[in-house]
mmCIF file of C-alpha atoms and ligand atoms in Angstrom:
data_model
loop_
_atom_site.group_PDB
_atom_site.id
_atom_site.type_symbol
_atom_site.label_atom_id
_atom_site.label_comp_id
_atom_site.label_asym_id
_atom_site.label_seq_id
_atom_site.Cartn_x
_atom_site.Cartn_y
_atom_site.Cartn_z
ATOM 1 C CA MET J 221 0.000 0.000 0.000
ATOM 2 C CA LYS J 222 2.743 2.455 -0.985
ATOM 3 C CA ASP J 223 0.371 4.840 -2.760
ATOM 4 C CA LEU J 224 -1.848 5.649 0.242
ATOM 5 C CA GLN J 225 -2.706 9.324 0.497
ATOM 6 C CA PRO J 226 -2.973 11.443 3.635
ATOM 7 C CA ILE J 227 -6.444 12.088 5.030
ATOM 8 C CA LEU J 228 -6.187 15.710 3.953
ATOM 9 C CA LEU J 229 -9.119 17.904 4.842
ATOM 10 C CA PRO J 230 -8.927 21.568 3.825
ATOM 11 C CA GLY J 231 -8.441 23.861 6.822
ATOM 12 C CA ILE J 232 -7.118 21.174 9.133
ATOM 13 C CA ASP J 233 -3.440 21.407 9.872
ATOM 14 C CA ARG J 234 -1.594 18.156 9.895
ATOM 15 C CA LYS J 235 0.140 18.453 13.199
ATOM 16 C CA ARG J 236 -0.332 15.450 15.389
ATOM 17 C CA PRO J 237 -2.760 14.460 16.802
ATOM 18 C CA LEU J 238 -5.707 14.718 14.447
ATOM 19 C CA ILE J 239 -8.746 14.845 16.724
ATOM 20 C CA ILE J 240 -12.207 13.469 15.997
ATOM 21 C CA ALA J 241 -14.774 13.911 18.767
ATOM 22 C CA GLY J 242 -18.487 13.638 19.318
ATOM 23 C CA PRO J 243 -21.135 11.506 20.940
ATOM 24 C CA CYS J 244 -21.305 7.741 20.717
ATOM 25 C CA SER J 245 -24.759 8.143 19.165
ATOM 26 C CA ALA J 246 -26.769 10.896 17.590
ATOM 27 C CA GLU J 247 -29.835 10.871 19.871
ATOM 28 C CA THR J 248 -31.833 14.014 19.178
ATOM 29 C CA GLU J 249 -31.257 17.064 17.038
ATOM 30 C CA GLU J 250 -30.860 19.137 20.197
ATOM 31 C CA GLN J 251 -28.228 16.802 21.718
ATOM 32 C CA VAL J 252 -26.293 16.706 18.445
ATOM 33 C CA MET J 253 -26.332 20.481 17.985
ATOM 34 C CA ASN J 254 -25.497 21.256 21.640
ATOM 35 C CA THR J 255 -22.589 18.847 21.657
ATOM 36 C CA ALA J 256 -21.346 20.055 18.287
ATOM 37 C CA ARG J 257 -21.470 23.734 19.255
ATOM 38 C CA GLN J 258 -19.579 23.071 22.485
ATOM 39 C CA LEU J 259 -16.952 20.996 20.689
ATOM 40 C CA ALA J 260 -16.546 23.651 18.002
ATOM 41 C CA GLU J 261 -16.020 26.244 20.750
ATOM 42 C CA GLN J 262 -13.191 24.071 22.071
ATOM 43 C CA GLY J 263 -11.566 24.060 18.655
ATOM 44 C CA ILE J 264 -12.576 20.554 17.544
ATOM 45 C CA LYS J 265 -12.732 20.333 13.760
ATOM 46 C CA ILE J 266 -14.106 16.851 13.082
ATOM 47 C CA PHE J 267 -17.383 15.691 14.623
ATOM 48 C CA ARG J 268 -18.280 12.037 15.073
ATOM 49 C CA ALA J 269 -21.712 10.544 15.818
ATOM 50 C CA GLY J 270 -23.129 7.061 15.332
ATOM 51 C CA ILE J 271 -26.326 7.058 13.288
ATOM 52 C CA TRP J 272 -26.654 3.271 13.012
ATOM 53 C CA LYS J 273 -25.547 1.526 16.206
ATOM 54 C CA PRO J 274 -24.607 -2.151 16.088
ATOM 55 C CA ARG J 275 -25.544 -3.437 19.549
ATOM 56 C CA THR J 276 -24.329 -6.710 20.953
ATOM 57 C CA LYS J 277 -27.847 -7.658 22.050
ATOM 58 C CA PRO J 278 -31.275 -6.725 20.723
ATOM 59 C CA GLY J 279 -33.515 -4.406 22.665
ATOM 60 C CA GLY J 280 -31.066 -1.504 23.096
ATOM 61 C CA PHE J 281 -30.978 1.787 21.231
ATOM 62 C CA GLU J 282 -29.970 0.950 17.660
ATOM 63 C CA GLY J 283 -29.487 4.475 16.378
ATOM 64 C CA VAL J 284 -31.824 7.084 14.952
ATOM 65 C CA GLY J 285 -31.064 6.093 11.360
ATOM 66 C CA VAL J 286 -31.274 8.312 8.283
ATOM 67 C CA GLU J 287 -33.067 11.100 10.135
ATOM 68 C CA GLY J 288 -29.837 11.819 12.049
ATOM 69 C CA LEU J 289 -27.878 12.452 8.848
ATOM 70 C CA ALA J 290 -29.779 15.709 8.394
ATOM 71 C CA TRP J 291 -28.612 16.745 11.881
ATOM 72 C CA LEU J 292 -25.000 16.077 10.902
ATOM 73 C CA LYS J 293 -25.506 18.203 7.817
ATOM 74 C CA ARG J 294 -26.714 20.984 10.076
ATOM 75 C CA VAL J 295 -23.613 20.554 12.270
ATOM 76 C CA LYS J 296 -21.499 21.063 9.187
ATOM 77 C CA GLU J 297 -23.418 24.117 8.026
ATOM 78 C CA GLU J 298 -23.624 25.817 11.415
ATOM 79 C CA THR J 299 -20.225 24.991 12.953
ATOM 80 C CA GLY J 300 -18.064 24.334 9.894
ATOM 81 C CA MET J 301 -16.883 21.029 11.394
ATOM 82 C CA TYR J 302 -16.337 17.996 9.216
ATOM 83 C CA THR J 303 -18.559 15.024 10.018
ATOM 84 C CA ALA J 304 -17.840 11.339 10.476
ATOM 85 C CA THR J 305 -20.132 8.355 10.972
ATOM 86 C CA GLU J 306 -20.060 4.572 11.056
ATOM 87 C CA VAL J 307 -21.272 2.530 8.101
ATOM 88 C CA ALA J 308 -22.012 -1.184 8.195
ATOM 89 C CA THR J 309 -23.994 -1.864 5.012
ATOM 90 C CA GLU J 310 -24.212 -0.746 1.387
ATOM 91 C CA ARG J 311 -27.302 1.297 2.209
ATOM 92 C CA HIS J 312 -25.490 3.119 5.017
ATOM 93 C CA VAL J 313 -22.747 4.064 2.547
ATOM 94 C CA PHE J 314 -25.200 5.433 -0.026
ATOM 95 C CA GLU J 315 -27.144 7.394 2.584
ATOM 96 C CA ALA J 316 -24.000 8.807 4.226
ATOM 97 C CA LEU J 317 -22.598 9.923 0.864
ATOM 98 C CA LYS J 318 -25.934 11.400 -0.182
ATOM 99 C CA HIS J 319 -26.009 13.513 2.987
ATOM 100 C CA GLY J 320 -22.450 14.808 2.588
ATOM 101 C CA ILE J 321 -20.698 12.948 5.412
ATOM 102 C CA ASP J 322 -16.952 13.670 5.130
ATOM 103 C CA ILE J 323 -15.358 10.626 6.780
ATOM 104 C CA LEU J 324 -16.664 7.077 7.164
ATOM 105 C CA TRP J 325 -15.568 4.513 9.691
ATOM 106 C CA ILE J 326 -16.105 0.788 9.863
ATOM 107 C CA GLY J 327 -17.004 -0.483 13.333
ATOM 108 C CA ALA J 328 -15.336 -3.303 15.236
ATOM 109 C CA ARG J 329 -18.222 -5.731 14.744
ATOM 110 C CA THR J 330 -18.284 -5.061 11.023
ATOM 111 C CA THR J 331 -14.519 -5.422 10.507
ATOM 112 C CA ALA J 332 -14.895 -8.949 11.888
ATOM 113 C CA ASN J 333 -17.207 -9.836 8.956
ATOM 114 C CA PRO J 334 -15.487 -10.045 5.544
ATOM 115 C CA PHE J 335 -18.788 -10.164 3.596
ATOM 116 C CA ALA J 336 -19.943 -6.932 5.230
ATOM 117 C CA VAL J 337 -16.592 -5.236 4.611
ATOM 118 C CA GLN J 338 -16.650 -6.359 0.971
ATOM 119 C CA GLU J 339 -20.179 -4.995 0.565
ATOM 120 C CA ILE J 340 -18.989 -1.622 1.898
ATOM 121 C CA ALA J 341 -15.909 -1.748 -0.350
ATOM 122 C CA ASP J 342 -18.078 -2.441 -3.425
ATOM 123 C CA ALA J 343 -20.406 0.424 -2.521
ATOM 124 C CA LEU J 344 -17.377 2.743 -2.287
ATOM 125 C CA LYS J 345 -15.841 1.903 -5.677
ATOM 126 C CA GLY J 346 -14.976 5.123 -7.499
ATOM 127 C CA VAL J 347 -15.568 7.290 -4.395
ATOM 128 C CA ASP J 348 -12.770 9.378 -2.845
ATOM 129 C CA ILE J 349 -13.562 9.677 0.853
ATOM 130 C CA PRO J 350 -11.432 8.973 3.934
ATOM 131 C CA VAL J 351 -12.305 5.611 5.511
ATOM 132 C CA LEU J 352 -11.110 4.575 8.971
ATOM 133 C CA ILE J 353 -11.176 0.894 9.829
ATOM 134 C CA LYS J 354 -11.534 -0.106 13.458
ATOM 135 C CA ASN J 355 -9.891 -3.282 14.625
ATOM 136 C CA PRO J 356 -12.187 -6.315 14.824
ATOM 137 C CA VAL J 357 -13.588 -7.033 18.293
ATOM 138 C CA ASN J 358 -11.324 -10.084 18.515
ATOM 139 C CA PRO J 359 -7.521 -9.772 18.529
ATOM 140 C CA ASP J 360 -7.045 -10.913 14.938
ATOM 141 C CA LEU J 361 -4.485 -8.778 13.144
ATOM 142 C CA GLU J 362 -4.922 -10.549 9.804
ATOM 143 C CA LEU J 363 -8.684 -9.916 9.825
ATOM 144 C CA TRP J 364 -7.989 -6.242 10.521
ATOM 145 C CA ILE J 365 -5.433 -5.976 7.709
ATOM 146 C CA GLY J 366 -7.751 -7.970 5.438
ATOM 147 C CA ALA J 367 -10.498 -5.382 5.955
ATOM 148 C CA VAL J 368 -8.048 -2.581 5.092
ATOM 149 C CA GLU J 369 -7.040 -4.473 1.938
ATOM 150 C CA ARG J 370 -10.672 -4.875 0.835
ATOM 151 C CA ILE J 371 -11.235 -1.108 1.041
ATOM 152 C CA TYR J 372 -7.862 -0.429 -0.603
ATOM 153 C CA ASN J 373 -8.633 -2.871 -3.422
ATOM 154 C CA ALA J 374 -11.852 -0.947 -4.118
ATOM 155 C CA GLY J 375 -9.588 1.983 -5.073
ATOM 156 C CA LEU J 376 -9.743 4.070 -1.899
ATOM 157 C CA ARG J 377 -6.448 5.653 -0.875
ATOM 158 C CA ARG J 378 -7.280 7.961 2.024
ATOM 159 C CA LEU J 379 -7.346 5.255 4.655
ATOM 160 C CA GLY J 380 -6.609 4.995 8.339
ATOM 161 C CA VAL J 381 -7.106 2.513 11.160
ATOM 162 C CA ILE J 382 -8.561 2.920 14.626
ATOM 163 C CA HIS J 383 -7.337 0.943 17.603
ATOM 164 C CA ARG J 384 -10.327 0.462 19.933
ATOM 165 C CA GLY J 385 -9.090 -2.474 21.987
ATOM 166 C CA PHE J 386 -10.031 -6.153 21.952
ATOM 167 C CA SER J 387 -12.771 -7.915 23.839
ATOM 168 C CA SER J 388 -11.967 -10.614 26.338
ATOM 169 C CA TYR J 389 -14.161 -12.937 28.338
ATOM 170 C CA ASP J 390 -12.665 -12.026 31.690
ATOM 171 C CA LYS J 391 -13.372 -8.736 33.423
ATOM 172 C CA HIS J 392 -10.495 -6.275 33.416
ATOM 173 C CA LEU J 393 -9.756 -2.664 34.201
ATOM 174 C CA TYR J 394 -10.373 -1.962 30.525
ATOM 175 C CA ARG J 395 -13.607 -2.521 28.654
ATOM 176 C CA ASN J 396 -11.514 -3.728 25.715
ATOM 177 C CA MET J 397 -7.927 -4.776 26.292
ATOM 178 C CA PRO J 398 -5.490 -2.418 24.575
ATOM 179 C CA GLN J 399 -2.991 -5.140 23.601
ATOM 180 C CA TRP J 400 -0.811 -2.345 22.219
ATOM 181 C CA HIS J 401 1.525 -4.809 20.499
ATOM 182 C CA ILE J 402 -1.205 -5.586 17.945
ATOM 183 C CA PRO J 403 -1.641 -2.038 16.547
ATOM 184 C CA ILE J 404 2.111 -1.602 16.764
ATOM 185 C CA GLU J 405 2.639 -4.717 14.659
ATOM 186 C CA LEU J 406 0.037 -3.393 12.212
ATOM 187 C CA ARG J 407 2.027 -0.177 11.929
ATOM 188 C CA ARG J 408 5.193 -2.169 11.293
ATOM 189 C CA ARG J 409 3.430 -4.016 8.473
ATOM 190 C CA LEU J 410 1.673 -0.958 7.002
ATOM 191 C CA PRO J 411 3.924 1.940 8.004
ATOM 192 C CA ASN J 412 2.267 4.666 5.949
ATOM 193 C CA LEU J 413 -1.258 3.989 7.222
ATOM 194 C CA PRO J 414 -2.368 6.646 9.766
ATOM 195 C CA ILE J 415 -3.304 5.096 13.085
ATOM 196 C CA PHE J 416 -5.844 6.534 15.502
ATOM 197 C CA CYS J 417 -6.605 5.524 19.063
ATOM 198 C CA ASP J 418 -10.134 5.304 20.472
ATOM 199 C CA PRO J 419 -9.521 5.623 24.228
ATOM 200 C CA SER J 420 -13.267 5.677 24.944
ATOM 201 C CA HIS J 421 -13.979 2.125 23.801
ATOM 202 C CA ILE J 422 -10.693 0.792 25.181
ATOM 203 C CA GLY J 423 -11.237 2.287 28.632
ATOM 204 C CA GLY J 424 -14.999 2.109 28.953
ATOM 205 C CA LYS J 425 -14.785 4.664 31.783
ATOM 206 C CA ARG J 426 -14.212 8.361 31.566
ATOM 207 C CA GLU J 427 -11.298 8.450 33.998
ATOM 208 C CA LEU J 428 -9.274 6.209 31.668
ATOM 209 C CA VAL J 429 -9.642 8.498 28.652
ATOM 210 C CA ALA J 430 -6.800 10.874 29.580
ATOM 211 C CA PRO J 431 -4.130 8.236 30.374
ATOM 212 C CA LEU J 432 -5.036 6.251 27.255
ATOM 213 C CA CYS J 433 -4.761 9.367 25.075
ATOM 214 C CA GLN J 434 -1.309 10.000 26.549
ATOM 215 C CA GLN J 435 -0.226 6.399 25.987
ATOM 216 C CA ALA J 436 -1.326 6.611 22.355
ATOM 217 C CA MET J 437 0.656 9.822 21.900
ATOM 218 C CA ASP J 438 3.710 8.277 23.531
ATOM 219 C CA MET J 439 3.461 5.448 21.011
ATOM 220 C CA GLY J 440 3.338 7.858 18.114
ATOM 221 C CA PHE J 441 -0.302 7.444 17.095
ATOM 222 C CA ASP J 442 -1.447 9.956 14.484
ATOM 223 C CA GLY J 443 -4.777 10.856 16.011
ATOM 224 C CA LEU J 444 -7.534 10.269 18.544
ATOM 225 C CA ILE J 445 -11.252 9.580 18.205
ATOM 226 C CA VAL J 446 -12.917 10.380 21.502
ATOM 227 C CA GLU J 447 -16.544 10.130 22.582
ATOM 228 C CA SER J 448 -17.867 13.418 23.905
ATOM 229 C CA HIS J 449 -21.441 14.270 24.884
ATOM 230 C CA CYS J 450 -23.039 17.465 26.184
ATOM 231 C CA ASP J 451 -24.596 15.473 29.064
ATOM 232 C CA PRO J 452 -22.680 12.182 29.363
ATOM 233 C CA ASP J 453 -24.667 10.748 32.272
ATOM 234 C CA CYS J 454 -27.823 10.890 30.191
ATOM 235 C CA ALA J 455 -26.314 9.387 27.012
ATOM 236 C CA TRP J 456 -28.380 6.701 25.328
ATOM 237 C CA SER J 457 -25.288 4.551 24.689
ATOM 238 C CA ASP J 458 -21.820 4.279 26.257
ATOM 239 C CA LYS J 459 -22.569 6.836 28.971
ATOM 240 C CA ASN J 460 -19.765 5.748 31.321
ATOM 241 C CA GLN J 461 -17.032 6.527 28.831
ATOM 242 C CA GLN J 462 -18.180 9.845 27.381
ATOM 243 C CA VAL J 463 -16.692 13.149 28.513
ATOM 244 C CA THR J 464 -18.071 16.662 28.203
ATOM 245 C CA PRO J 465 -16.547 18.888 25.501
ATOM 246 C CA GLU J 466 -14.990 20.956 28.288
ATOM 247 C CA ALA J 467 -13.398 17.888 29.907
ATOM 248 C CA LEU J 468 -12.143 16.773 26.502
ATOM 249 C CA SER J 469 -10.513 20.113 25.934
ATOM 250 C CA TYR J 470 -8.795 19.856 29.325
ATOM 251 C CA ILE J 471 -7.573 16.329 28.495
ATOM 252 C CA LEU J 472 -6.211 17.439 25.131
ATOM 253 C CA ASN J 473 -4.491 20.491 26.585
ATOM 254 C CA MET J 474 -2.729 18.344 29.182
ATOM 255 C CA LEU J 475 -1.318 15.927 26.604
ATOM 256 C CA VAL J 476 2.433 15.870 26.299
ATOM 257 C CA ILE J 477 3.238 15.414 22.628
ATOM 258 C CA ARG J 478 6.780 14.298 22.060
ATOM 259 C CA GLU J 479 8.477 13.816 18.747
ATOM 260 C CA THR J 480 8.489 10.106 18.049
ATOM 261 C CA THR J 481 10.809 8.115 15.901
ATOM 262 C CA GLN J 482 8.394 5.154 15.636
HETATM 263 C C1 LIG H 163 -18.624 3.479 18.411
HETATM 264 O O1 LIG H 163 -17.655 4.066 17.883
HETATM 265 O O2 LIG H 163 -19.503 4.065 19.044
HETATM 266 C C2 LIG H 163 -18.663 2.003 18.341
HETATM 267 C C3 LIG H 163 -19.795 1.319 18.246
HETATM 268 O O3 LIG H 163 -17.446 1.472 18.433
HETATM 269 P P1 LIG H 163 -16.878 -0.004 18.192
HETATM 270 O O4 LIG H 163 -17.253 -0.391 16.791
HETATM 271 O O5 LIG H 163 -15.417 0.222 18.376
HETATM 272 O O6 LIG H 163 -17.474 -0.880 19.251
HETATM 273 MN MN1 LIG H 164 -19.677 4.102 21.519
#
């Protein structure tokens, strides 16, 4: 993958880290707009929100669906932020593109399914949009790289990966074990692929977000994707791990960014 291109977005300087932040899920137009305005005030330039939420078990909140894409469009128009959302099917891709989403990501449950990734890759043929591929829920590096290859083979060149930790049966401090050696091995194999860290899904608790962000920076990660909500305790999904935009800004300002040699 020597011809990968940087995830260049006009107006965003390329100094490390590239930050993507926003709620786990788009819940209501008001929650999306409040969170987005507060994040924009803190200088965040790329807004994330899940529109379609793959839940482990049925019965939970599965996302607002297409209706939420109009809210993201409003975020873009009113705050000037770029928008990012998760896609898991061909229809999600078409709808996201139709509504002007700027960055797509593939979730951990989807990366684990080659048919789903191929369907997304086919739907993206001929499209030039940044795509970030989360690691699969299980610690399978080849499956992760295989998903990247499927998107690459569809002709996309603005790619990146997101380390969001790996599930394990036993209970641990982390919601998903970081197993840092796996993303580091991925970077050794694909050195020009930007690598992001998702401290929210690794930690599962808000107090772990700051140390995980720092660890990712110390390991030379290129960016962070962090869940941030205007009222985290009332979030409809992943409430324990979301931080307010103000807390996020504090966390980011405290980060020590050293030059890394990788
Ligand atoms: C998310 O980003 O909200 C999400 C569902 O993450 P993951 O696919 O990493 O579980
Ligand atoms: Mn989440």
